[in-house]
C-alpha cells in the first residue's frame, strides 16, 4: 500500500515515522511531482498539481476538522474525503470556549485592570440566567462545547441544520430556528463549517439579533464573520466584546483594526490544534478499516461541504 504525505507548513518526518510504525506494511512518502500513484493521501492544503497527478487515490485524509480549503480544489472523482474526527480537538475547544465565556461573564478583564492599578474593588455578581449562550453548529466540536458550558449552568442553546437532541441544551435548527436561537442568546459561539450556506453568517443582521450587550466567540472560520459589521456593533455598544481565534486573512495583517480594539481578545488560530499522535492513530485505524472493507466515521459529504 502506498501513502502520499502532502501537507503544507507541516514537519513531515514525525508524521512519516508515526504512520510507518502504525502501518508497517505501507510505503509512506512525502509527495514530489511525478511520484508513483498512491492509494491514500494524508493532506493539508495540498497543491492542485498533487491532486491532478493522483487521480486514483481511494481516500484523502485531511489533518484538520475543517475541509473548506480542500473542497475548493479539484479532487480525484473517486476519492473519499475524510476529516479528523475529534482526535483530541473537542476537549481543547471546550476549554478554550469555556475560558472565553467565563472570562467575559466573571469580568476578569476588569479585575486584571484593577490589579494593575492596585485597586481592590468588587463587581456585583452577574446572574447566569442573564447570560444564555448559543452554540452554532452541533457537530463533533459544537456538541462537546455546548455540553461543557451546560456544566457551568449557563442556559445553553444550540443550532444545527438538522434537528438534534442534546442533554442540557435547548436545540434549534434550520432557517426558521435561527431567529429564535439568536434572539434567545447573549453570548454566541460559532462552530459551523465554512460552506456557501454559512459564509458571512455572522453579520449586522444576525449579530444584531443577540440580546443587548452580546458577546461573540468565533472559533470556526474567519469568513463566517463580516468584520466591518462586528466593528460597527462593538462601537454602537450592542456587542460588549468578542474573542476571535480565526480571521479572514491569517496571519492577521499588522495594520488590521482588530489588533488594537479594546473590546477584542485575539488568538492566532489555536483554539483546537491538530494533535499528531492522536491524528496518526485515527488515520491509521481508518486505513486499516478501509482495507478490511469496513465503514469509517468522519466521511465528508462533498456536496454539503462538510
Ligand atoms: P462537524 O462537521 O462535526 O459539525 C458541523 C455542525 O454544523 C453540524 O451540527 C451541522 O449540522 C452544522 N451545520 C452545518 N451547516 C449548517 C447550516 N447551514 N445551518 C445550520 N447548521 C449547520 O464540524 P466540527 O464540529 O468538527 O467542526 C466545526 C468547524 O470548526 C470546522 O469545520 C472548522 O472550520 C472549525 N475548526 C476550527 C479549529 C480552530 O482551531 N479554530 C479547529 C478545528 C475545527 P447537522 O448536524 O445538522 O449536519
Ligand atoms: C481545523 C483547523 O479545521 O485547524 O482542524 O482549523
mmCIF file of C-alpha atoms and ligand atoms in Angstrom:
data_model
loop_
_atom_site.group_PDB
_atom_site.id
_atom_site.type_symbol
_atom_site.label_atom_id
_atom_site.label_comp_id
_atom_site.label_asym_id
_atom_site.label_seq_id
_atom_site.Cartn_x
_atom_site.Cartn_y
_atom_site.Cartn_z
ATOM 1 C CA UNK A 1 0.000 0.000 0.000
ATOM 2 C CA UNK A 2 1.323 3.459 -0.961
ATOM 3 C CA UNK A 3 0.546 6.509 1.137
ATOM 4 C CA UNK A 4 1.467 10.008 -0.055
ATOM 5 C CA UNK A 5 2.070 12.707 2.551
ATOM 6 C CA UNK A 6 1.372 16.187 1.199
ATOM 7 C CA UNK A 7 0.917 18.720 3.999
ATOM 8 C CA UNK A 8 1.896 22.370 3.628
ATOM 9 C CA UNK A 9 3.533 24.020 6.671
ATOM 10 C CA UNK A 10 3.922 20.683 8.462
ATOM 11 C CA UNK A 11 7.145 18.962 9.500
ATOM 12 C CA UNK A 12 6.892 15.661 7.627
ATOM 13 C CA UNK A 13 9.422 13.483 9.460
ATOM 14 C CA UNK A 14 7.463 12.753 12.688
ATOM 15 C CA UNK A 15 4.313 12.014 10.682
ATOM 16 C CA UNK A 16 6.152 9.600 8.385
ATOM 17 C CA UNK A 17 7.693 7.875 11.371
ATOM 18 C CA UNK A 18 4.392 7.608 13.273
ATOM 19 C CA UNK A 19 2.404 6.435 10.265
ATOM 20 C CA UNK A 20 5.177 3.966 9.422
ATOM 21 C CA UNK A 21 5.020 2.464 12.912
ATOM 22 C CA UNK A 22 1.220 2.255 12.838
ATOM 23 C CA UNK A 23 1.103 0.797 9.316
ATOM 24 C CA UNK A 24 4.306 -1.281 8.974
ATOM 25 C CA UNK A 25 3.298 -2.796 5.620
ATOM 26 C CA UNK A 26 2.703 0.561 3.945
ATOM 27 C CA UNK A 27 5.178 2.690 1.998
ATOM 28 C CA UNK A 28 4.749 6.291 3.106
ATOM 29 C CA UNK A 29 6.497 9.080 1.255
ATOM 30 C CA UNK A 30 6.436 12.831 1.030
ATOM 31 C CA UNK A 31 4.870 13.584 -2.341
ATOM 32 C CA UNK A 32 7.107 15.003 -5.071
ATOM 33 C CA UNK A 33 5.907 16.000 -8.542
ATOM 34 C CA UNK A 34 5.961 12.935 -10.771
ATOM 35 C CA UNK A 35 5.733 10.444 -7.850
ATOM 36 C CA UNK A 36 4.178 6.996 -8.365
ATOM 37 C CA UNK A 37 0.400 6.678 -7.821
ATOM 38 C CA UNK A 38 -0.628 6.344 -4.178
ATOM 39 C CA UNK A 39 -3.633 4.559 -2.653
ATOM 40 C CA UNK A 40 -4.194 7.034 0.180
ATOM 41 C CA UNK A 41 -3.057 10.579 0.910
ATOM 42 C CA UNK A 42 -2.572 12.480 4.135
ATOM 43 C CA UNK A 43 -3.054 16.144 3.268
ATOM 44 C CA UNK A 44 -3.244 19.720 4.487
ATOM 45 C CA UNK A 45 -3.583 22.483 1.889
ATOM 46 C CA UNK A 46 -2.102 20.347 -0.909
ATOM 47 C CA UNK A 47 -1.245 21.974 -4.252
ATOM 48 C CA UNK A 48 -3.646 21.336 -7.135
ATOM 49 C CA UNK A 49 -0.792 19.598 -9.000
ATOM 50 C CA UNK A 50 -0.718 16.840 -6.378
ATOM 51 C CA UNK A 51 -4.430 16.120 -6.818
ATOM 52 C CA UNK A 52 -4.188 16.274 -10.614
ATOM 53 C CA UNK A 53 -1.299 13.807 -10.623
ATOM 54 C CA UNK A 54 -3.047 11.344 -8.277
ATOM 55 C CA UNK A 55 -6.411 10.544 -9.899
ATOM 56 C CA UNK A 56 -6.517 7.026 -8.436
ATOM 57 C CA UNK A 57 -6.481 7.980 -4.742
ATOM 58 C CA UNK A 58 -9.009 5.993 -2.699
ATOM 59 C CA UNK A 59 -9.150 8.437 0.195
ATOM 60 C CA UNK A 60 -7.748 11.796 1.221
ATOM 61 C CA UNK A 61 -7.201 12.206 4.963
ATOM 62 C CA UNK A 62 -7.320 15.879 5.910
ATOM 63 C CA UNK A 63 -5.264 16.570 9.044
ATOM 64 C CA UNK A 64 -7.819 19.057 10.334
ATOM 65 C CA UNK A 65 -11.542 19.080 11.060
ATOM 66 C CA UNK A 66 -12.454 21.809 8.556
ATOM 67 C CA UNK A 67 -12.353 20.826 4.886
ATOM 68 C CA UNK A 68 -13.370 24.170 3.341
ATOM 69 C CA UNK A 69 -9.908 24.798 1.831
ATOM 70 C CA UNK A 70 -9.615 21.259 0.492
ATOM 71 C CA UNK A 71 -13.057 21.300 -1.122
ATOM 72 C CA UNK A 72 -12.111 24.422 -3.106
ATOM 73 C CA UNK A 73 -9.671 22.262 -5.092
ATOM 74 C CA UNK A 74 -10.437 19.851 -7.969
ATOM 75 C CA UNK A 75 -10.374 16.471 -6.208
ATOM 76 C CA UNK A 76 -9.973 12.989 -7.718
ATOM 77 C CA UNK A 77 -13.513 11.871 -8.542
ATOM 78 C CA UNK A 78 -13.389 8.538 -6.742
ATOM 79 C CA UNK A 79 -11.548 9.652 -3.591
ATOM 80 C CA UNK A 80 -13.356 9.726 -0.285
ATOM 81 C CA UNK A 81 -12.599 12.836 1.776
ATOM 82 C CA UNK A 82 -12.056 12.110 5.456
ATOM 83 C CA UNK A 83 -11.792 14.789 8.155
ATOM 84 C CA UNK A 84 -10.252 14.460 11.595
ATOM 85 C CA UNK A 85 -12.999 13.265 13.844
ATOM 86 C CA UNK A 86 -12.182 14.887 17.184
ATOM 87 C CA UNK A 87 -8.717 13.280 17.628
ATOM 88 C CA UNK A 88 -8.193 15.339 20.779
ATOM 89 C CA UNK A 89 -9.673 18.573 19.398
ATOM 90 C CA UNK A 90 -13.027 18.683 21.171
ATOM 91 C CA UNK A 91 -11.573 18.891 24.671
ATOM 92 C CA UNK A 92 -9.289 21.746 23.545
ATOM 93 C CA UNK A 93 -12.240 23.555 22.001
ATOM 94 C CA UNK A 94 -14.339 23.022 25.134
ATOM 95 C CA UNK A 95 -11.617 24.509 27.351
ATOM 96 C CA UNK A 96 -10.948 27.454 25.009
ATOM 97 C CA UNK A 97 -14.617 28.422 24.673
ATOM 98 C CA UNK A 98 -15.427 27.849 28.356
ATOM 99 C CA UNK A 99 -12.464 30.051 29.239
ATOM 100 C CA UNK A 100 -13.605 32.819 26.887
ATOM 101 C CA UNK A 101 -17.201 32.750 28.117
ATOM 102 C CA UNK A 102 -16.268 32.610 31.801
ATOM 103 C CA UNK A 103 -13.634 35.311 31.428
ATOM 104 C CA UNK A 104 -16.292 37.599 29.995
ATOM 105 C CA UNK A 105 -19.057 36.566 32.405
ATOM 106 C CA UNK A 106 -16.850 36.927 35.506
ATOM 107 C CA UNK A 107 -15.342 40.214 34.214
ATOM 108 C CA UNK A 108 -11.759 39.044 34.589
ATOM 109 C CA UNK A 109 -10.526 41.727 32.178
ATOM 110 C CA UNK A 110 -11.855 44.332 34.596
ATOM 111 C CA UNK A 111 -10.211 42.654 37.596
ATOM 112 C CA UNK A 112 -6.905 42.486 35.699
ATOM 113 C CA UNK A 113 -7.111 46.219 35.001
ATOM 114 C CA UNK A 114 -7.887 46.847 38.696
ATOM 115 C CA UNK A 115 -4.923 44.713 39.743
ATOM 116 C CA UNK A 116 -2.571 46.746 37.550
ATOM 117 C CA UNK A 117 -3.762 49.878 39.351
ATOM 118 C CA UNK A 118 -3.610 48.302 42.835
ATOM 119 C CA UNK A 119 -7.384 48.622 43.220
ATOM 120 C CA UNK A 120 -9.388 46.239 45.489
ATOM 121 C CA UNK A 121 -12.865 46.560 44.097
ATOM 122 C CA UNK A 122 -15.701 44.046 43.780
ATOM 123 C CA UNK A 123 -18.100 43.820 40.894
ATOM 124 C CA UNK A 124 -21.686 42.843 41.513
ATOM 125 C CA UNK A 125 -22.191 39.131 40.699
ATOM 126 C CA UNK A 126 -23.977 38.617 37.404
ATOM 127 C CA UNK A 127 -26.810 36.152 37.002
ATOM 128 C CA UNK A 128 -26.217 33.146 34.746
ATOM 129 C CA UNK A 129 -29.850 33.357 33.705
ATOM 130 C CA UNK A 130 -28.946 36.687 32.036
ATOM 131 C CA UNK A 131 -26.150 35.025 30.012
ATOM 132 C CA UNK A 132 -27.733 32.420 27.771
ATOM 133 C CA UNK A 133 -25.081 31.032 25.448
ATOM 134 C CA UNK A 134 -25.800 29.863 21.903
ATOM 135 C CA UNK A 135 -23.590 27.413 20.033
ATOM 136 C CA UNK A 136 -23.887 27.472 16.232
ATOM 137 C CA UNK A 137 -23.015 24.044 14.882
ATOM 138 C CA UNK A 138 -23.644 20.955 16.986
ATOM 139 C CA UNK A 139 -21.201 18.577 15.352
ATOM 140 C CA UNK A 140 -18.165 16.891 16.854
ATOM 141 C CA UNK A 141 -16.833 20.128 18.370
ATOM 142 C CA UNK A 142 -20.010 22.164 18.915
ATOM 143 C CA UNK A 143 -21.814 19.401 20.817
ATOM 144 C CA UNK A 144 -18.866 18.993 23.180
ATOM 145 C CA UNK A 145 -18.635 22.760 23.727
ATOM 146 C CA UNK A 146 -22.386 23.092 24.376
ATOM 147 C CA UNK A 147 -22.255 20.335 26.956
ATOM 148 C CA UNK A 148 -19.163 21.778 28.637
ATOM 149 C CA UNK A 149 -20.936 25.137 29.002
ATOM 150 C CA UNK A 150 -24.029 23.493 30.455
ATOM 151 C CA UNK A 151 -21.845 22.039 33.243
ATOM 152 C CA UNK A 152 -21.307 25.651 34.395
ATOM 153 C CA UNK A 153 -25.104 26.047 34.473
ATOM 154 C CA UNK A 154 -25.356 28.659 31.744
ATOM 155 C CA UNK A 155 -28.611 28.328 29.837
ATOM 156 C CA UNK A 156 -27.308 26.773 26.598
ATOM 157 C CA UNK A 157 -28.953 26.872 23.178
ATOM 158 C CA UNK A 158 -27.677 25.077 20.108
ATOM 159 C CA UNK A 159 -28.346 25.480 16.400
ATOM 160 C CA UNK A 160 -27.765 22.986 13.615
ATOM 161 C CA UNK A 161 -29.007 22.227 10.104
ATOM 162 C CA UNK A 162 -30.974 19.141 11.122
ATOM 163 C CA UNK A 163 -32.784 18.502 14.450
ATOM 164 C CA UNK A 164 -30.642 17.327 17.370
ATOM 165 C CA UNK A 165 -31.272 16.159 20.921
ATOM 166 C CA UNK A 166 -28.533 17.039 23.419
ATOM 167 C CA UNK A 167 -28.869 16.763 27.155
ATOM 168 C CA UNK A 168 -28.756 20.156 28.881
ATOM 169 C CA UNK A 169 -29.043 22.057 25.586
ATOM 170 C CA UNK A 170 -32.111 23.679 24.053
ATOM 171 C CA UNK A 171 -31.774 22.888 20.376
ATOM 172 C CA UNK A 172 -32.993 24.766 17.296
ATOM 173 C CA UNK A 173 -32.472 24.010 13.634
ATOM 174 C CA UNK A 174 -32.744 25.377 10.136
ATOM 175 C CA UNK A 175 -33.550 28.878 8.913
ATOM 176 C CA UNK A 176 -36.717 29.144 10.992
ATOM 177 C CA UNK A 177 -34.984 28.006 14.184
ATOM 178 C CA UNK A 178 -32.170 30.536 13.640
ATOM 179 C CA UNK A 179 -34.295 33.566 14.524
ATOM 180 C CA UNK A 180 -35.487 32.167 17.882
ATOM 181 C CA UNK A 181 -32.000 30.830 18.582
ATOM 182 C CA UNK A 182 -30.305 34.216 18.076
ATOM 183 C CA UNK A 183 -32.836 36.242 19.980
ATOM 184 C CA UNK A 184 -32.534 33.827 22.942
ATOM 185 C CA UNK A 185 -28.781 34.326 23.385
ATOM 186 C CA UNK A 186 -26.437 36.941 24.813
ATOM 187 C CA UNK A 187 -23.256 35.018 24.053
ATOM 188 C CA UNK A 188 -22.772 33.430 20.629
ATOM 189 C CA UNK A 189 -20.193 30.740 19.882
ATOM 190 C CA UNK A 190 -19.551 29.857 16.244
ATOM 191 C CA UNK A 191 -18.600 26.268 15.444
ATOM 192 C CA UNK A 192 -20.070 25.929 11.970
ATOM 193 C CA UNK A 193 -18.160 24.566 8.998
ATOM 194 C CA UNK A 194 -17.456 27.124 6.279
ATOM 195 C CA UNK A 195 -19.785 26.350 3.351
ATOM 196 C CA UNK A 196 -21.643 28.508 0.811
ATOM 197 C CA UNK A 197 -24.585 28.492 3.261
ATOM 198 C CA UNK A 198 -22.590 29.687 6.266
ATOM 199 C CA UNK A 199 -20.130 32.191 4.728
ATOM 200 C CA UNK A 200 -20.744 35.704 6.205
ATOM 201 C CA UNK A 201 -23.359 34.289 8.592
ATOM 202 C CA UNK A 202 -22.078 36.470 11.456
ATOM 203 C CA UNK A 203 -23.207 39.860 10.208
ATOM 204 C CA UNK A 204 -25.012 43.027 11.265
ATOM 205 C CA UNK A 205 -28.403 41.368 10.973
ATOM 206 C CA UNK A 206 -27.660 38.101 12.813
ATOM 207 C CA UNK A 207 -25.385 39.590 15.495
ATOM 208 C CA UNK A 208 -27.882 42.425 15.857
ATOM 209 C CA UNK A 209 -30.479 39.892 16.997
ATOM 210 C CA UNK A 210 -28.497 38.869 20.070
ATOM 211 C CA UNK A 211 -29.620 40.251 23.420
ATOM 212 C CA UNK A 212 -28.102 43.711 24.084
ATOM 213 C CA UNK A 213 -24.542 43.618 25.420
ATOM 214 C CA UNK A 214 -23.900 40.457 23.414
ATOM 215 C CA UNK A 215 -20.577 38.681 23.147
ATOM 216 C CA UNK A 216 -19.166 36.678 20.224
ATOM 217 C CA UNK A 217 -16.697 33.791 20.293
ATOM 218 C CA UNK A 218 -15.615 32.849 16.753
ATOM 219 C CA UNK A 219 -13.536 29.685 16.668
ATOM 220 C CA UNK A 220 -14.636 28.281 13.306
ATOM 221 C CA UNK A 221 -13.502 30.268 10.249
ATOM 222 C CA UNK A 222 -12.770 33.947 9.625
ATOM 223 C CA UNK A 223 -15.001 34.055 6.545
ATOM 224 C CA UNK A 224 -18.059 33.393 8.711
ATOM 225 C CA UNK A 225 -17.710 36.915 10.094
ATOM 226 C CA UNK A 226 -18.320 40.225 8.315
ATOM 227 C CA UNK A 227 -15.578 42.139 10.090
ATOM 228 C CA UNK A 228 -16.913 45.679 9.460
ATOM 229 C CA UNK A 229 -20.283 44.627 10.906
ATOM 230 C CA UNK A 230 -18.617 43.361 14.072
ATOM 231 C CA UNK A 231 -16.711 46.639 14.459
ATOM 232 C CA UNK A 232 -19.890 48.677 13.965
ATOM 233 C CA UNK A 233 -21.803 46.632 16.576
ATOM 234 C CA UNK A 234 -18.932 46.906 19.070
ATOM 235 C CA UNK A 235 -18.751 50.650 18.529
ATOM 236 C CA UNK A 236 -22.538 51.079 18.911
ATOM 237 C CA UNK A 237 -22.400 49.123 22.194
ATOM 238 C CA UNK A 238 -24.826 46.430 21.018
ATOM 239 C CA UNK A 239 -21.972 43.961 21.435
ATOM 240 C CA UNK A 240 -19.847 44.135 24.582
ATOM 241 C CA UNK A 241 -16.906 42.292 23.054
ATOM 242 C CA UNK A 242 -15.619 39.278 21.199
ATOM 243 C CA UNK A 243 -12.986 36.584 21.380
ATOM 244 C CA UNK A 244 -11.685 35.725 17.918
ATOM 245 C CA UNK A 245 -9.410 32.824 17.030
ATOM 246 C CA UNK A 246 -9.899 32.878 13.249
ATOM 247 C CA UNK A 247 -9.708 35.665 10.675
ATOM 248 C CA UNK A 248 -10.455 36.313 7.023
ATOM 249 C CA UNK A 249 -6.732 36.782 6.434
ATOM 250 C CA UNK A 250 -4.332 34.687 8.502
ATOM 251 C CA UNK A 251 -1.906 35.694 9.881
ATOM 252 C CA UNK A 252 -3.897 38.798 10.783
ATOM 253 C CA UNK A 253 -2.149 41.715 8.980
ATOM 254 C CA UNK A 254 -0.264 44.128 11.290
ATOM 255 C CA UNK A 255 -2.420 47.108 10.241
ATOM 256 C CA UNK A 256 -5.733 45.325 10.937
ATOM 257 C CA UNK A 257 -8.002 47.315 13.312
ATOM 258 C CA UNK A 258 -8.776 44.176 15.378
ATOM 259 C CA UNK A 259 -5.267 44.232 16.894
ATOM 260 C CA UNK A 260 -5.845 47.427 18.813
ATOM 261 C CA UNK A 261 -9.576 47.203 19.570
ATOM 262 C CA UNK A 262 -10.150 47.396 23.343
ATOM 263 C CA UNK A 263 -13.185 45.091 23.239
ATOM 264 C CA UNK A 264 -11.467 42.247 21.401
ATOM 265 C CA UNK A 265 -9.419 39.297 22.593
ATOM 266 C CA UNK A 266 -7.452 37.615 19.788
ATOM 267 C CA UNK A 267 -5.588 34.333 19.471
ATOM 268 C CA UNK A 268 -3.744 33.018 16.376
ATOM 269 C CA UNK A 269 -5.989 30.117 15.182
ATOM 270 C CA UNK A 270 -5.009 27.937 18.072
ATOM 271 C CA UNK A 271 -8.243 27.046 19.865
ATOM 272 C CA UNK A 272 -8.057 23.354 18.889
ATOM 273 C CA UNK A 273 -4.789 22.190 17.409
ATOM 274 C CA UNK A 274 -4.194 19.027 15.429
ATOM 275 C CA UNK A 275 -2.521 16.591 17.827
ATOM 276 C CA UNK A 276 -0.092 14.472 15.841
ATOM 277 C CA UNK A 277 -0.143 11.199 17.780
ATOM 278 C CA UNK A 278 -3.942 11.121 18.134
ATOM 279 C CA UNK A 279 -4.337 12.006 14.449
ATOM 280 C CA UNK A 280 -1.892 9.345 13.277
ATOM 281 C CA UNK A 281 -3.668 6.688 15.370
ATOM 282 C CA UNK A 282 -7.027 7.760 13.938
ATOM 283 C CA UNK A 283 -5.887 7.871 10.301
ATOM 284 C CA UNK A 284 -4.058 4.531 10.556
ATOM 285 C CA UNK A 285 -7.137 2.932 12.144
ATOM 286 C CA UNK A 286 -9.311 4.217 9.316
ATOM 287 C CA UNK A 287 -6.917 2.993 6.627
ATOM 288 C CA UNK A 288 -6.953 -0.451 8.231
ATOM 289 C CA UNK A 289 -10.769 -0.364 8.311
ATOM 290 C CA UNK A 290 -10.990 0.674 4.665
ATOM 291 C CA UNK A 291 -8.558 -2.085 3.671
ATOM 292 C CA UNK A 292 -10.781 -4.558 5.527
ATOM 293 C CA UNK A 293 -13.862 -3.228 3.741
ATOM 294 C CA UNK A 294 -15.327 -1.754 6.920
ATOM 295 C CA UNK A 295 -17.157 1.578 7.245
ATOM 296 C CA UNK A 296 -15.383 4.591 8.798
ATOM 297 C CA UNK A 297 -16.562 7.740 10.580
ATOM 298 C CA UNK A 298 -15.638 11.261 9.514
ATOM 299 C CA UNK A 299 -16.516 10.985 5.826
ATOM 300 C CA UNK A 300 -17.160 14.370 4.251
ATOM 301 C CA UNK A 301 -20.179 14.922 2.032
ATOM 302 C CA UNK A 302 -18.628 16.906 -0.816
ATOM 303 C CA UNK A 303 -21.932 18.373 -1.955
ATOM 304 C CA UNK A 304 -22.993 19.505 1.525
ATOM 305 C CA UNK A 305 -19.481 20.882 2.084
ATOM 306 C CA UNK A 306 -18.705 19.329 5.489
HETATM 307 P P1 LIG B 1 -18.979 18.972 12.112
HETATM 308 O O1 LIG B 1 -18.989 18.778 10.647
HETATM 309 O O2 LIG B 1 -18.846 17.781 13.001
HETATM 310 O O3 LIG B 1 -20.312 19.745 12.560
HETATM 311 C C1 LIG B 1 -20.844 20.805 11.851
HETATM 312 C C2 LIG B 1 -22.136 21.271 12.512
HETATM 313 O O4 LIG B 1 -22.582 22.455 11.849
HETATM 314 C C3 LIG B 1 -23.262 20.244 12.418
HETATM 315 O O5 LIG B 1 -24.029 20.230 13.593
HETATM 316 C C4 LIG B 1 -24.109 20.788 11.260
HETATM 317 O O6 LIG B 1 -25.487 20.475 11.323
HETATM 318 C C5 LIG B 1 -23.930 22.276 11.450
HETATM 319 N N1 LIG B 1 -24.201 22.997 10.200
HETATM 320 C C6 LIG B 1 -23.560 22.887 9.012
HETATM 321 N N2 LIG B 1 -24.120 23.688 8.087
HETATM 322 C C7 LIG B 1 -25.145 24.314 8.700
HETATM 323 C C8 LIG B 1 -26.115 25.246 8.282
HETATM 324 N N3 LIG B 1 -26.157 25.715 7.028
HETATM 325 N N4 LIG B 1 -27.027 25.667 9.190
HETATM 326 C C9 LIG B 1 -27.021 25.207 10.454
HETATM 327 N N5 LIG B 1 -26.110 24.297 10.925
HETATM 328 C C10 LIG B 1 -25.193 23.863 10.055
HETATM 329 O O7 LIG B 1 -17.809 20.005 12.407
HETATM 330 P P2 LIG B 1 -16.865 20.118 13.697
HETATM 331 O O8 LIG B 1 -17.712 20.296 14.890
HETATM 332 O O9 LIG B 1 -15.869 19.031 13.737
HETATM 333 O O10 LIG B 1 -16.040 21.453 13.347
HETATM 334 C C11 LIG B 1 -16.682 22.675 13.066
HETATM 335 C C12 LIG B 1 -15.693 23.655 12.447
HETATM 336 O O11 LIG B 1 -14.775 24.124 13.404
HETATM 337 C C13 LIG B 1 -14.786 23.082 11.340
HETATM 338 O O12 LIG B 1 -15.478 22.981 10.110
HETATM 339 C C14 LIG B 1 -13.666 24.094 11.301
HETATM 340 O O13 LIG B 1 -13.958 25.120 10.382
HETATM 341 C C15 LIG B 1 -13.642 24.662 12.717
HETATM 342 N N6 LIG B 1 -12.426 24.307 13.433
HETATM 343 C C16 LIG B 1 -11.632 25.307 13.933
HETATM 344 C C17 LIG B 1 -10.486 24.995 14.646
HETATM 345 C C18 LIG B 1 -9.641 26.071 15.235
HETATM 346 O O14 LIG B 1 -8.549 25.783 15.757
HETATM 347 N N7 LIG B 1 -10.075 27.312 15.250
HETATM 348 C C19 LIG B 1 -10.062 23.612 14.858
HETATM 349 C C20 LIG B 1 -10.974 22.648 14.323
HETATM 350 C C21 LIG B 1 -12.091 22.991 13.628
HETATM 351 P P3 LIG B 1 -26.017 18.963 11.205
HETATM 352 O O15 LIG B 1 -25.543 18.302 12.472
HETATM 353 O O16 LIG B 1 -27.466 19.099 11.143
HETATM 354 O O17 LIG B 1 -25.368 18.380 9.984
HETATM 355 C C1 LIG B 2 -9.142 22.554 11.599
HETATM 356 C C2 LIG B 2 -8.406 23.740 11.982
HETATM 357 O O1 LIG B 2 -10.068 22.680 10.786
HETATM 358 O O2 LIG B 2 -7.290 23.594 12.497
HETATM 359 O O3 LIG B 2 -8.822 21.471 12.065
HETATM 360 O O4 LIG B 2 -8.901 24.864 11.846
#
